[in-house]
Coordinates of C-alpha atoms in Angstrom, one line a residue:
I118 CA -0.1 30.4 12.4
F119 CA -3.2 28.5 13.5
G120 CA -3.1 28.7 17.3
R121 CA -1.7 30.3 20.4
I122 CA -1.1 29.1 24.0
D123 CA -1.0 31.4 27.0
R124 CA 0.7 29.8 29.9
Q125 CA -0.1 30.3 33.6
E126 CA 3.4 31.8 34.1
G127 CA 2.4 34.7 31.8
D128 CA 4.3 33.9 28.7
H129 CA 2.6 32.8 25.4
F130 CA 3.6 31.1 22.1
H131 CA 2.1 31.1 18.7
I132 CA 1.9 27.6 17.1
G133 CA 2.3 27.1 13.3
R134 CA 3.2 24.5 10.7
V135 CA 6.9 25.5 10.8
A136 CA 9.0 27.5 13.2
V137 CA 9.7 31.2 12.5
F138 CA 12.5 33.1 14.4
D139 CA 13.3 36.8 14.7
E140 CA 16.8 38.3 14.0
D141 CA 17.8 37.4 17.6
R142 CA 16.7 33.7 17.0
D143 CA 13.8 34.1 19.4
P144 CA 10.8 32.2 18.4
L145 CA 7.9 34.1 16.7
V146 CA 6.1 30.9 15.8
V147 CA 6.7 27.5 17.4
D148 CA 6.7 24.4 15.2
W149 CA 3.6 22.3 16.0
R150 CA 5.9 19.3 16.6
A151 CA 8.0 21.0 19.3
P152 CA 7.6 19.7 22.9
I153 CA 6.2 23.1 24.1
A154 CA 3.4 22.8 21.5
E155 CA 2.2 19.5 22.9
A156 CA 0.0 21.3 25.4
F157 CA -1.9 22.9 22.5
Y158 CA -3.3 19.5 21.6
R159 CA -3.3 17.7 24.9
A160 CA -4.4 20.2 27.6
T161 CA -7.8 19.7 29.3
G162 CA -9.6 21.3 32.2
R163 CA -8.5 18.4 34.4
Q164 CA -4.9 18.4 33.1
T165 CA -4.1 22.0 32.0
M166 CA -0.4 21.3 31.3
G167 CA 0.3 24.8 32.6
L168 CA -2.1 26.6 30.2
A169 CA -4.4 29.4 31.0
R170 CA -5.8 29.8 27.5
R171 CA -5.8 28.0 24.2
R172 CA -6.7 30.1 21.1
H173 CA -7.6 28.8 17.6
F174 CA -7.4 31.0 14.6
I175 CA -10.1 30.3 12.0
T176 CA -8.7 31.1 8.6
R177 CA -9.2 30.8 4.9
M178 CA -5.9 31.0 3.0
R179 CA -4.4 34.3 4.4
E180 CA -7.8 35.7 5.7
L181 CA -8.6 35.6 9.4
L182 CA -12.3 34.6 9.8
G183 CA -12.5 34.4 13.5
L184 CA -11.0 33.4 16.9
E185 CA -12.0 30.7 19.3
D186 CA -10.7 30.8 22.9
E187 CA -10.7 28.0 25.5
W188 CA -10.0 29.1 29.1
F189 CA -8.6 26.7 31.6
D190 CA -10.3 27.5 34.9
D191 CA -12.6 25.8 37.4
Q192 CA -15.6 26.1 35.2
N193 CA -13.9 24.3 32.2
D194 CA -13.6 20.6 32.7
G195 CA -12.1 20.2 29.3
A196 CA -14.6 17.6 28.1
G197 CA -15.4 17.2 24.4
L198 CA -13.5 18.4 21.3
K199 CA -10.6 20.9 21.3
G200 CA -11.4 24.0 19.2
E201 CA -14.8 22.7 18.1
R202 CA -15.8 25.7 16.0
T203 CA -12.5 25.6 14.2
L204 CA -12.8 21.9 13.6
V205 CA -16.3 22.1 12.3
A206 CA -15.4 24.9 10.0
A207 CA -12.6 22.8 8.5
L208 CA -14.8 19.8 8.1
E209 CA -17.6 21.7 6.3
G210 CA -15.3 23.3 3.8
A211 CA -15.3 22.0 0.2
R212 CA -12.9 19.2 -0.7
S213 CA -10.1 20.1 -3.2
G214 CA -9.6 16.6 -4.5
R215 CA -6.4 16.3 -2.3
L216 CA -6.1 15.5 1.3
G217 CA -5.1 18.4 3.5
D218 CA -3.2 18.5 6.8
I219 CA -5.1 18.7 10.1
V220 CA -2.3 20.3 12.0
G221 CA -4.5 23.1 13.4
T222 CA -7.4 20.8 14.5
I223 CA -5.6 17.7 15.8
Q224 CA -7.6 16.2 18.7
G225 CA -6.2 14.6 21.9
E226 CA -6.7 11.0 20.8
Q227 CA -5.0 11.7 17.5
D228 CA -2.1 13.6 19.1
E229 CA -1.3 10.7 21.4
I230 CA -0.8 8.5 18.4
I231 CA 1.2 11.1 16.5
R232 CA 3.6 11.6 19.4
A233 CA 4.0 8.0 20.4
P234 CA 7.6 6.7 20.8
L235 CA 9.5 5.7 17.7
P236 CA 10.5 2.0 18.5
G237 CA 8.1 -0.9 17.8
I238 CA 4.9 -1.2 15.8
I239 CA 1.9 0.9 16.6
V240 CA -1.4 -0.4 15.1
V241 CA -4.2 2.2 14.7
Q242 CA -7.8 0.9 14.2
G243 CA -10.1 3.6 13.0
G244 CA -13.5 3.7 11.4
P245 CA -14.4 5.8 8.3
G246 CA -13.6 9.5 8.8
T247 CA -11.7 9.1 12.0
G248 CA -8.6 10.7 10.5
K249 CA -6.3 7.6 10.6
T250 CA -4.5 8.5 7.4
V251 CA -3.8 12.1 8.3
V252 CA -2.7 10.9 11.8
A253 CA -0.3 8.5 10.2
L254 CA 1.1 11.2 7.9
H255 CA 1.4 13.7 10.7
R256 CA 3.2 11.0 12.8
A257 CA 5.7 10.6 10.0
A258 CA 6.4 14.4 10.0
Y259 CA 6.6 14.4 13.8
L260 CA 9.1 11.5 13.9
L261 CA 11.3 13.2 11.4
Y262 CA 11.3 16.4 13.4
T263 CA 11.9 14.6 16.7
H264 CA 14.3 12.0 15.5
R265 CA 16.0 13.8 12.6
F266 CA 19.0 11.8 13.3
P267 CA 18.9 8.9 12.5
L268 CA 15.7 9.0 10.4
A269 CA 16.9 11.6 7.8
G270 CA 19.6 9.1 6.8
Q271 CA 17.6 5.9 7.3
G272 CA 14.5 7.1 5.5
V273 CA 10.8 7.1 6.1
L274 CA 8.4 5.2 3.8
V275 CA 4.7 5.6 3.4
I276 CA 2.9 2.7 1.6
G277 CA -0.5 3.2 0.1
P278 CA -3.0 0.8 -1.5
N279 CA -2.9 2.3 -5.0
R280 CA -1.6 5.3 -7.1
L281 CA -4.9 7.2 -6.8
F282 CA -4.6 7.1 -3.1
L283 CA -1.0 8.4 -3.3
T284 CA -2.1 11.2 -5.5
Y285 CA -4.8 12.1 -3.0
I286 CA -2.3 12.3 0.0
E287 CA 0.8 13.6 -1.8
Q288 CA 0.4 17.2 -0.6
V289 CA 0.1 16.6 3.1
L290 CA 3.8 16.1 4.1
P291 CA 5.1 18.9 1.9
S292 CA 2.6 21.2 3.5
L293 CA 4.1 20.3 6.9
G294 CA 7.6 21.1 5.7
E295 CA 8.7 17.5 5.0
S296 CA 9.6 16.6 1.5
G297 CA 12.0 13.7 2.1
V298 CA 9.4 11.0 2.9
E299 CA 9.0 8.4 0.2
L300 CA 5.5 7.6 -1.0
A301 CA 5.1 4.2 -2.7
V302 CA 2.8 1.4 -3.7
L303 CA 4.1 -2.2 -3.6
G304 CA 4.7 -2.3 -7.3
D305 CA 7.4 0.4 -6.9
F306 CA 9.7 -2.1 -5.2
V307 CA 10.0 -4.3 -8.3
P308 CA 11.7 -2.4 -11.1
D309 CA 11.0 -2.8 -14.9
V310 CA 7.5 -4.4 -14.6
R311 CA 4.0 -3.1 -15.2
V312 CA 1.5 -3.7 -12.4
R313 CA -2.0 -3.1 -13.4
G314 CA -3.8 -6.4 -13.8
A315 CA -6.2 -8.0 -11.3
D316 CA -6.5 -11.6 -10.0
D317 CA -9.6 -13.6 -9.3
T318 CA -10.1 -14.6 -5.7
T319 CA -8.7 -18.1 -6.1
A320 CA -5.4 -16.9 -7.7
A321 CA -5.1 -14.0 -5.2
R322 CA -5.5 -16.4 -2.3
I323 CA -2.8 -18.7 -3.6
K324 CA -0.4 -15.9 -4.5
G325 CA -0.8 -14.3 -1.1
D326 CA -0.2 -17.5 0.9
L327 CA 3.1 -17.9 2.7
R328 CA 3.5 -21.3 1.2
M329 CA 4.4 -19.6 -2.0
T330 CA 7.9 -19.1 -0.6
A331 CA 8.4 -22.9 -0.7
M332 CA 6.8 -23.1 -4.1
I333 CA 9.1 -20.5 -5.6
K334 CA 12.1 -22.3 -4.2
R335 CA 11.0 -25.5 -5.7
G336 CA 10.2 -23.8 -9.0
L337 CA 13.7 -22.3 -9.1
R338 CA 15.3 -25.7 -8.3
Q339 CA 13.4 -27.1 -11.3
R340 CA 15.5 -24.7 -13.5
Q341 CA 18.7 -26.3 -12.1
R342 CA 18.5 -29.5 -14.1
A343 CA 20.7 -32.4 -15.0
L344 CA 21.2 -33.1 -18.7
R345 CA 18.8 -35.6 -20.3
E346 CA 21.6 -37.3 -22.2
D347 CA 25.4 -37.2 -22.3
L348 CA 27.0 -34.4 -24.1
V349 CA 29.7 -35.6 -26.6
I350 CA 31.9 -33.0 -28.4
N351 CA 34.3 -33.8 -31.2
Y352 CA 37.3 -31.6 -30.4
G353 CA 40.3 -32.0 -32.7
V354 CA 41.3 -35.7 -32.7
Q355 CA 39.5 -36.6 -29.5
R356 CA 36.0 -36.8 -28.2
L357 CA 35.2 -34.9 -25.0
R358 CA 32.4 -36.1 -22.8
F359 CA 30.2 -34.5 -20.1
T360 CA 27.8 -37.1 -18.7
I361 CA 24.4 -36.9 -17.1
E362 CA 26.1 -38.0 -13.8
D363 CA 28.7 -35.2 -14.2
S364 CA 25.8 -32.7 -14.6
R365 CA 24.1 -33.9 -11.4
D366 CA 27.3 -33.7 -9.4
L367 CA 28.1 -30.2 -10.7
I368 CA 24.6 -28.9 -10.0
A369 CA 24.8 -30.3 -6.4
T370 CA 28.2 -28.6 -5.9
T371 CA 27.0 -25.3 -7.3
R372 CA 23.9 -25.3 -5.1
R373 CA 26.2 -25.5 -2.0
R374 CA 28.5 -22.8 -3.2
A375 CA 26.1 -20.1 -4.6
R376 CA 24.2 -17.7 -2.5
F377 CA 22.0 -16.6 -5.4
H378 CA 20.9 -18.6 -8.5
N379 CA 22.5 -16.2 -11.0
H380 CA 25.7 -16.2 -8.9
G381 CA 25.8 -19.9 -9.3
R382 CA 25.9 -19.7 -13.1
K383 CA 29.6 -18.7 -13.0
F384 CA 30.5 -21.7 -10.7
L385 CA 28.6 -24.1 -13.0
V386 CA 30.2 -22.8 -16.2
D387 CA 33.7 -23.0 -14.6
G388 CA 33.0 -26.5 -13.4
F389 CA 31.6 -27.6 -16.8
Y390 CA 34.8 -26.6 -18.7
K391 CA 37.0 -28.2 -16.0
V392 CA 35.2 -31.6 -16.3
L393 CA 35.1 -31.3 -20.1
A394 CA 38.9 -30.6 -20.2
E395 CA 39.7 -33.6 -18.1
S396 CA 37.4 -36.0 -20.0
G397 CA 39.6 -36.3 -23.1
R398 CA 42.6 -38.6 -23.8
Y399 CA 44.9 -35.6 -24.2
E400 CA 45.4 -32.6 -21.9
V401 CA 43.4 -29.5 -22.9
E402 CA 43.4 -26.1 -21.3
E403 CA 40.1 -25.0 -19.8
S404 CA 40.6 -21.4 -21.1
E405 CA 41.2 -22.8 -24.6
L406 CA 38.0 -24.8 -24.5
R407 CA 36.0 -21.8 -23.3
D408 CA 37.3 -19.7 -26.1
N409 CA 36.6 -22.3 -28.8
L410 CA 33.2 -23.7 -27.5
A411 CA 31.4 -20.9 -25.7
T412 CA 29.5 -19.8 -28.8
T413 CA 28.6 -23.2 -30.1
D414 CA 24.9 -24.1 -30.0
E415 CA 25.4 -27.5 -28.2
V416 CA 27.4 -26.0 -25.4
R417 CA 25.1 -22.9 -25.0
E418 CA 22.0 -25.2 -24.9
A419 CA 23.5 -27.5 -22.4
L420 CA 24.5 -24.7 -20.0
T421 CA 21.1 -23.0 -20.4
W422 CA 19.3 -26.2 -19.7
M423 CA 21.4 -26.9 -16.6
W424 CA 21.5 -23.4 -15.1
P425 CA 19.9 -20.5 -17.0
A426 CA 20.6 -16.9 -16.1
L427 CA 17.2 -15.5 -15.1
T428 CA 15.4 -12.3 -14.1
P429 CA 12.6 -12.7 -11.5
A430 CA 10.1 -11.7 -14.2
E431 CA 11.4 -14.3 -16.7
F432 CA 11.3 -17.0 -14.0
L433 CA 7.8 -16.3 -12.8
H434 CA 6.4 -15.9 -16.3
D435 CA 7.9 -19.2 -17.3
L436 CA 6.5 -20.8 -14.2
Y437 CA 3.0 -19.4 -14.9
G438 CA 3.3 -20.4 -18.5
S439 CA 3.6 -24.2 -17.9
R440 CA 1.0 -26.3 -16.1
A441 CA 3.6 -29.0 -15.7
L442 CA 6.0 -26.6 -13.9
L443 CA 3.2 -25.2 -11.7
R444 CA 2.1 -28.7 -10.6
A445 CA 5.6 -29.8 -9.9
A446 CA 6.3 -26.7 -7.8
G447 CA 2.9 -26.2 -6.1
L448 CA 0.8 -29.4 -6.1
R449 CA 2.1 -30.4 -2.7
D450 CA 0.8 -27.2 -1.1
F451 CA -2.1 -26.1 -3.2
G452 CA -3.4 -29.2 -5.0
D453 CA -5.1 -28.8 -8.4
S454 CA -6.0 -25.2 -7.7
V455 CA -2.4 -24.2 -8.4
E456 CA -3.3 -24.4 -12.1
S457 CA -5.4 -21.2 -11.6
L458 CA -2.0 -19.4 -11.8
H459 CA -1.5 -20.5 -15.4
M460 CA -1.4 -17.9 -18.1
P461 CA -0.3 -18.0 -21.8
R462 CA 3.3 -17.2 -22.4
S463 CA 4.2 -14.0 -24.2
H464 CA 7.1 -11.5 -24.4
H465 CA 8.2 -10.8 -20.9
E466 CA 8.0 -7.1 -21.3
D467 CA 4.3 -7.4 -22.4
V468 CA 3.2 -9.2 -19.2
M469 CA 0.7 -7.2 -17.1
W470 CA 1.5 -8.2 -13.5
T471 CA -0.9 -7.9 -10.6
A472 CA -0.4 -6.5 -7.1
H473 CA -0.3 -10.1 -5.8
D474 CA 2.5 -10.9 -8.2
V475 CA 4.7 -8.2 -6.8
P476 CA 5.8 -10.0 -3.5
L477 CA 6.4 -13.2 -5.6
L478 CA 8.7 -11.2 -7.9
D479 CA 10.4 -9.8 -4.8
E480 CA 10.7 -13.2 -3.3
A481 CA 12.2 -14.6 -6.5
N482 CA 14.6 -11.7 -6.6
Q483 CA 16.0 -12.6 -3.2
L484 CA 16.8 -16.1 -4.5
I485 CA 17.8 -15.4 -8.1
G486 CA 20.1 -12.3 -7.6
P487 CA 21.4 -10.1 -10.3
R488 CA 22.7 -11.4 -13.6
S489 CA 25.9 -9.4 -13.0
G490 CA 26.7 -11.5 -10.0
K491 CA 27.2 -8.5 -7.8
V492 CA 25.6 -9.0 -4.4
A493 CA 25.2 -5.3 -3.9
D494 CA 22.7 -5.2 -6.8
V495 CA 20.1 -7.1 -4.8
T496 CA 20.7 -5.3 -1.5
L497 CA 17.3 -4.1 -0.3
R498 CA 16.6 -0.5 0.5
T499 CA 15.5 -0.5 4.1
Y500 CA 13.8 2.3 6.1
G501 CA 14.0 3.6 9.7
H502 CA 10.2 3.9 9.9
I503 CA 7.4 2.5 7.6
V504 CA 3.8 3.7 7.5
I505 CA 1.3 1.2 6.0
D506 CA -2.1 2.6 5.2
E507 CA -5.1 0.2 4.6
A508 CA -3.0 -2.6 6.0
Q509 CA -6.1 -4.8 6.6
D510 CA -6.1 -5.8 3.0
L511 CA -2.5 -7.0 2.6
S512 CA -1.8 -10.7 2.1
P513 CA 0.9 -12.5 4.2
M514 CA 3.2 -12.4 1.2
Q515 CA 2.7 -8.7 0.8
L516 CA 3.3 -8.1 4.5
R517 CA 6.4 -10.3 4.3
M518 CA 7.7 -8.1 1.5
I519 CA 7.2 -5.0 3.5
G520 CA 8.7 -6.5 6.6
R521 CA 12.0 -7.2 5.0
R522 CA 12.3 -3.5 4.2
S523 CA 12.1 -2.5 7.8
L524 CA 15.4 -1.6 9.3
N525 CA 14.5 -1.9 12.9
A526 CA 10.9 -3.0 13.2
S527 CA 9.6 0.6 13.6
M528 CA 6.2 0.9 11.9
T529 CA 2.9 2.7 12.0
I530 CA 0.0 0.5 10.7
V531 CA -3.4 2.1 10.1
G532 CA -6.6 0.8 8.8
D533 CA -10.1 -0.5 9.6
I534 CA -10.8 -4.2 9.9
A535 CA -14.4 -3.4 8.9
Q536 CA -13.1 -2.1 5.6
A537 CA -11.1 -5.2 4.7
T538 CA -12.4 -6.0 1.3
S539 CA -9.6 -7.9 -0.6
A540 CA -9.3 -11.6 -1.2
W541 CA -7.0 -11.6 1.9
A542 CA -9.3 -9.5 4.1
H543 CA -8.2 -9.9 7.7
D544 CA -10.6 -10.3 10.6
S545 CA -8.2 -9.1 13.3
W546 CA -5.0 -7.1 13.6
E547 CA -3.2 -10.0 15.2
S548 CA -3.1 -11.8 11.8
V549 CA -1.6 -8.7 10.2
V550 CA 1.1 -8.2 12.9
A551 CA 2.0 -11.9 12.8
Q552 CA 3.6 -11.4 9.4
L553 CA 5.8 -8.4 10.4
P554 CA 8.9 -8.0 12.5
S555 CA 7.6 -7.2 16.0
N556 CA 10.7 -7.7 18.2
K557 CA 10.4 -4.1 19.4
G558 CA 6.9 -4.6 20.7
V559 CA 3.4 -3.9 19.4
E560 CA 1.0 -1.2 20.7
R561 CA -2.7 -1.0 19.8
R562 CA -4.6 2.3 19.5
E563 CA -8.1 3.1 18.3
L564 CA -9.7 6.2 16.9
T565 CA -13.4 6.5 17.9
V566 CA -14.6 9.9 16.7
G567 CA -15.9 10.3 13.2
Y568 CA -14.9 13.7 11.8
R569 CA -15.8 13.2 8.1
L570 CA -19.3 11.8 8.1
P571 CA -22.4 13.7 9.3
G572 CA -24.6 11.8 11.7
P573 CA -27.3 10.5 9.2
L574 CA -24.6 8.9 7.1
I575 CA -22.9 7.3 10.0
D576 CA -26.3 6.0 11.1
L577 CA -26.8 4.3 7.8
A578 CA -23.2 2.9 7.8
A579 CA -23.7 1.5 11.3
K580 CA -26.6 -0.6 10.1
V581 CA -24.4 -2.2 7.4
L582 CA -21.6 -2.6 9.8
A583 CA -23.9 -4.5 12.2
I584 CA -24.3 -7.1 9.5
A585 CA -20.8 -7.1 8.0
M586 CA -18.8 -7.0 11.3
P587 CA -21.1 -7.3 14.3
D588 CA -18.2 -7.0 16.8
L589 CA -17.2 -3.5 15.7
K590 CA -18.8 -0.2 16.4
A591 CA -19.2 2.7 14.0
P592 CA -17.5 6.0 15.0
V593 CA -19.3 8.7 16.9
A594 CA -20.1 11.6 14.6
V595 CA -18.8 15.0 15.4
R596 CA -21.6 16.6 13.4
P597 CA -24.9 14.9 14.4
E598 CA -26.9 16.9 11.9
G599 CA -26.7 16.6 8.2
D600 CA -28.5 15.7 5.0
P601 CA -30.0 12.2 5.1
P602 CA -29.0 9.7 2.4
R603 CA -31.2 9.8 -0.8
F604 CA -32.5 6.7 -2.6
V605 CA -33.1 7.2 -6.3
N606 CA -34.9 4.7 -8.4
A607 CA -34.1 4.0 -12.1
T608 CA -34.7 1.4 -14.8
E609 CA -32.2 0.0 -17.2
A610 CA -33.7 2.3 -19.9
T611 CA -33.6 5.4 -17.8
F612 CA -30.4 4.8 -15.9
G613 CA -28.3 7.3 -17.9
D614 CA -30.8 10.1 -17.5
V615 CA -31.3 9.4 -13.8
L616 CA -27.6 9.4 -13.2
A617 CA -27.1 12.7 -15.0
R618 CA -30.0 14.3 -13.1
T619 CA -28.7 13.1 -9.8
I620 CA -25.3 14.6 -10.5
D621 CA -26.9 17.9 -11.3
E622 CA -28.9 17.8 -8.1
E623 CA -25.8 17.0 -6.0
R624 CA -23.9 19.9 -7.8
D625 CA -26.7 22.3 -6.9
A626 CA -26.7 21.1 -3.3
I627 CA -23.0 21.3 -2.5
G628 CA -22.0 24.2 -4.7
A629 CA -18.2 24.0 -4.9
G630 CA -16.7 20.6 -4.2
N631 CA -16.2 17.1 -5.7
I632 CA -18.5 14.3 -6.5
A633 CA -17.6 10.7 -7.0
V634 CA -19.8 8.1 -8.7
I635 CA -18.9 4.8 -6.9
C636 CA -19.7 1.4 -8.4
A637 CA -18.7 -2.2 -8.6
T638 CA -15.3 -2.6 -10.1
A639 CA -16.4 -4.5 -13.1
V640 CA -18.8 -1.8 -14.3
A641 CA -16.7 1.3 -13.9
D642 CA -16.0 1.6 -17.7
E643 CA -19.7 1.1 -18.4
V644 CA -20.7 3.8 -15.9
S645 CA -18.1 6.1 -17.5
S646 CA -19.7 5.5 -20.9
F647 CA -23.1 6.5 -19.5
L648 CA -21.6 9.8 -18.4
T649 CA -19.9 10.3 -21.7
D650 CA -23.2 9.7 -23.6
Q651 CA -24.8 12.4 -21.3
G652 CA -22.0 14.8 -22.2
I653 CA -20.7 15.0 -18.6
D654 CA -17.0 15.7 -18.2
H655 CA -15.4 13.4 -15.7
G656 CA -12.3 11.6 -14.6
L657 CA -11.6 7.9 -14.1
A658 CA -9.6 6.1 -11.4
Y659 CA -6.6 5.8 -13.7
A660 CA -7.2 8.9 -15.8
G661 CA -7.9 12.2 -14.1
A662 CA -9.9 11.0 -11.0
L663 CA -10.0 13.8 -8.4
E664 CA -8.7 16.3 -10.9
K665 CA -12.2 17.0 -12.2
E666 CA -15.4 17.9 -10.4
I667 CA -16.9 14.5 -11.3
S668 CA -15.0 11.2 -11.0
V669 CA -16.0 7.6 -11.6
I670 CA -14.2 5.4 -9.0
P671 CA -14.6 1.7 -8.6
V672 CA -15.3 0.6 -5.0
S673 CA -12.0 -1.3 -5.0
M674 CA -10.1 2.0 -5.3
V675 CA -12.2 4.5 -3.3
K676 CA -11.0 3.4 0.1
G677 CA -9.3 6.2 2.1
L678 CA -10.7 9.0 -0.1
E679 CA -13.0 11.8 1.2
L680 CA -15.5 13.5 -1.1
D681 CA -18.1 16.2 -0.8
A682 CA -20.8 14.0 -2.3
A683 CA -20.9 10.4 -3.3
I684 CA -23.4 8.7 -5.7
V685 CA -23.3 4.9 -5.1
I686 CA -24.6 2.8 -8.0
E687 CA -26.5 -0.5 -7.5
P688 CA -25.6 -1.5 -3.9
D689 CA -26.6 -5.1 -4.3
S690 CA -24.2 -5.5 -7.2
I691 CA -21.4 -4.3 -5.0
V692 CA -22.4 -6.9 -2.4
E693 CA -22.7 -9.6 -4.9
F694 CA -19.7 -9.1 -7.1
E695 CA -17.0 -7.7 -4.8
P696 CA -14.9 -9.8 -2.5
Q697 CA -16.2 -9.2 1.0
G698 CA -19.2 -7.5 -0.6
L699 CA -20.9 -6.1 2.6
R700 CA -17.6 -4.6 3.7
S701 CA -17.2 -3.1 0.2
L702 CA -20.6 -1.5 0.5
Y703 CA -19.6 -0.1 3.9
V704 CA -16.6 1.5 2.2
A705 CA -18.8 3.0 -0.6
I706 CA -21.3 4.7 1.6
T707 CA -18.8 6.2 4.0
R708 CA -16.8 8.4 1.6
A709 CA -18.9 11.6 1.6
T710 CA -18.4 14.5 4.0
R711 CA -21.8 16.1 3.1
R712 CA -24.2 14.1 0.9
L713 CA -24.9 10.6 -0.2
A714 CA -27.2 9.4 -3.0
I715 CA -27.9 5.8 -3.9
I716 CA -29.2 4.9 -7.4
D717 CA -30.7 1.5 -7.9
T718 CA -32.8 -0.4 -10.4
G719 CA -35.6 -2.4 -9.0
D720 CA -35.0 -3.4 -5.4
S721 CA -31.2 -3.5 -5.5
A722 CA -30.9 -1.2 -2.4
T723 CA -32.8 -3.7 -0.2
V724 CA -29.8 -4.2 2.0
L725 CA -29.7 -0.5 2.8
R726 CA -33.4 0.2 3.1
D727 CA -33.8 -2.7 5.5

């Protein structure tokens, strides 16, 4: 239980995470998603929604710390936050390394988004600390409660930017009583591949371009090739012949008949033996030829040359492994820069794919099909509702991949254009929505109140935002007071000692809580080595981050996380070496709920001091 509403008619209801009934099936606690609970979040002095009083319980675990009552009368105009003391108490508590639910402190602008109708796309723009992620997760829980049929069968999917982020949010929905929502990153949709590598900006831009769909089609047609010379086979007393012209005709016929590339392999093989059987002087049964010639090297090589059976990973790896194939498939659309996709060939299972390869593998899978020839094997899993977090960083190809998994164009898209930091960073939500199925309509919402950052940190962030994205405004801080950001100077020789001392100072200042050391992506391992040399136990983004008190997290992976204290290393190096460097710095300095320290050598924090 976290709240209670007293209605003007005289009855009252307790509000909680899940419903509780007595032996007569009368409600002891009403589920926060029930229609009658809406007034707990929406009622104001001007629109009381029939309430006389709203009560918030301030708790820690099972301990009741206090009560906060709001009376709805002529003296209460309902302006400001709902349950302000309860909200501030929750915000000032130490972080656990995992995102918690906000079900007891949902504010009116958040509740309107959570309870918005199911059909169509709702786009939520929200600055740092406005609660857009928890709003999206609570919306998923609300939709499952309100539309149990059909969503329980159709499924609800939440897509996050990386696995660290999924680890961070994984407890929210179970805490709300919903365990059936699927959490995923894009790499989960392509089985049997490892997704860990990173692309440079040029390669990422090409791989994310919608023209890659045409390039993949051309690349696949290159693998459907006529023979380079006639195939002549001595068979008994006669010579069987399959000519270059025969192979051209057969490939053209197969292309017309086959829905998928691998499905066409059967048509081509059947046609090959039919032509071969009719090419001799004497009649030969096709089945006899197949039995006697299928394992011969010359026949296997001819069939593989004309129409190989492929997996998406094999196809894309072979395409990347040949500059000639890349130019033949992509020169028309991308010019000489298409060669930036080239990588040495290796065993397919050893390839380290990137996040920008995933939609290309998925696109290829839609064209290639399964080796078994069963259409059902490539049928996509679709979902009744999809939540996309940090959508402002997704390329058109990644959005296309997500769109084909939407059953009925019902989505919740959350993010912050000012925090778009990838090679495909969007400057508006229109360019994001343009790549998604929007036949059910698109609605725009904005979260304007900053719950996470105290005032002094939002003031600093606002100065960076004014340079990075002048058209956007920083959120308004719920907590105007707070510790100002600290600037700490170091030299290359003293950096390790200064970092260790700063961590100790932040520990003393926050007491219990978590601390993240945030740096440019390329130097994360080096910063980790400094901590190891200083004997400081810590986690890394891919190994124990958020599980320990101290974590080293590259700025490319810190988006969406909230921390008690953040130590940002060398701001100018983030600006210089990250795509969309100023936006990346904006992300880095807006992670902390309580304290921010900036360590720089020389004048590397000029952009922040100025």
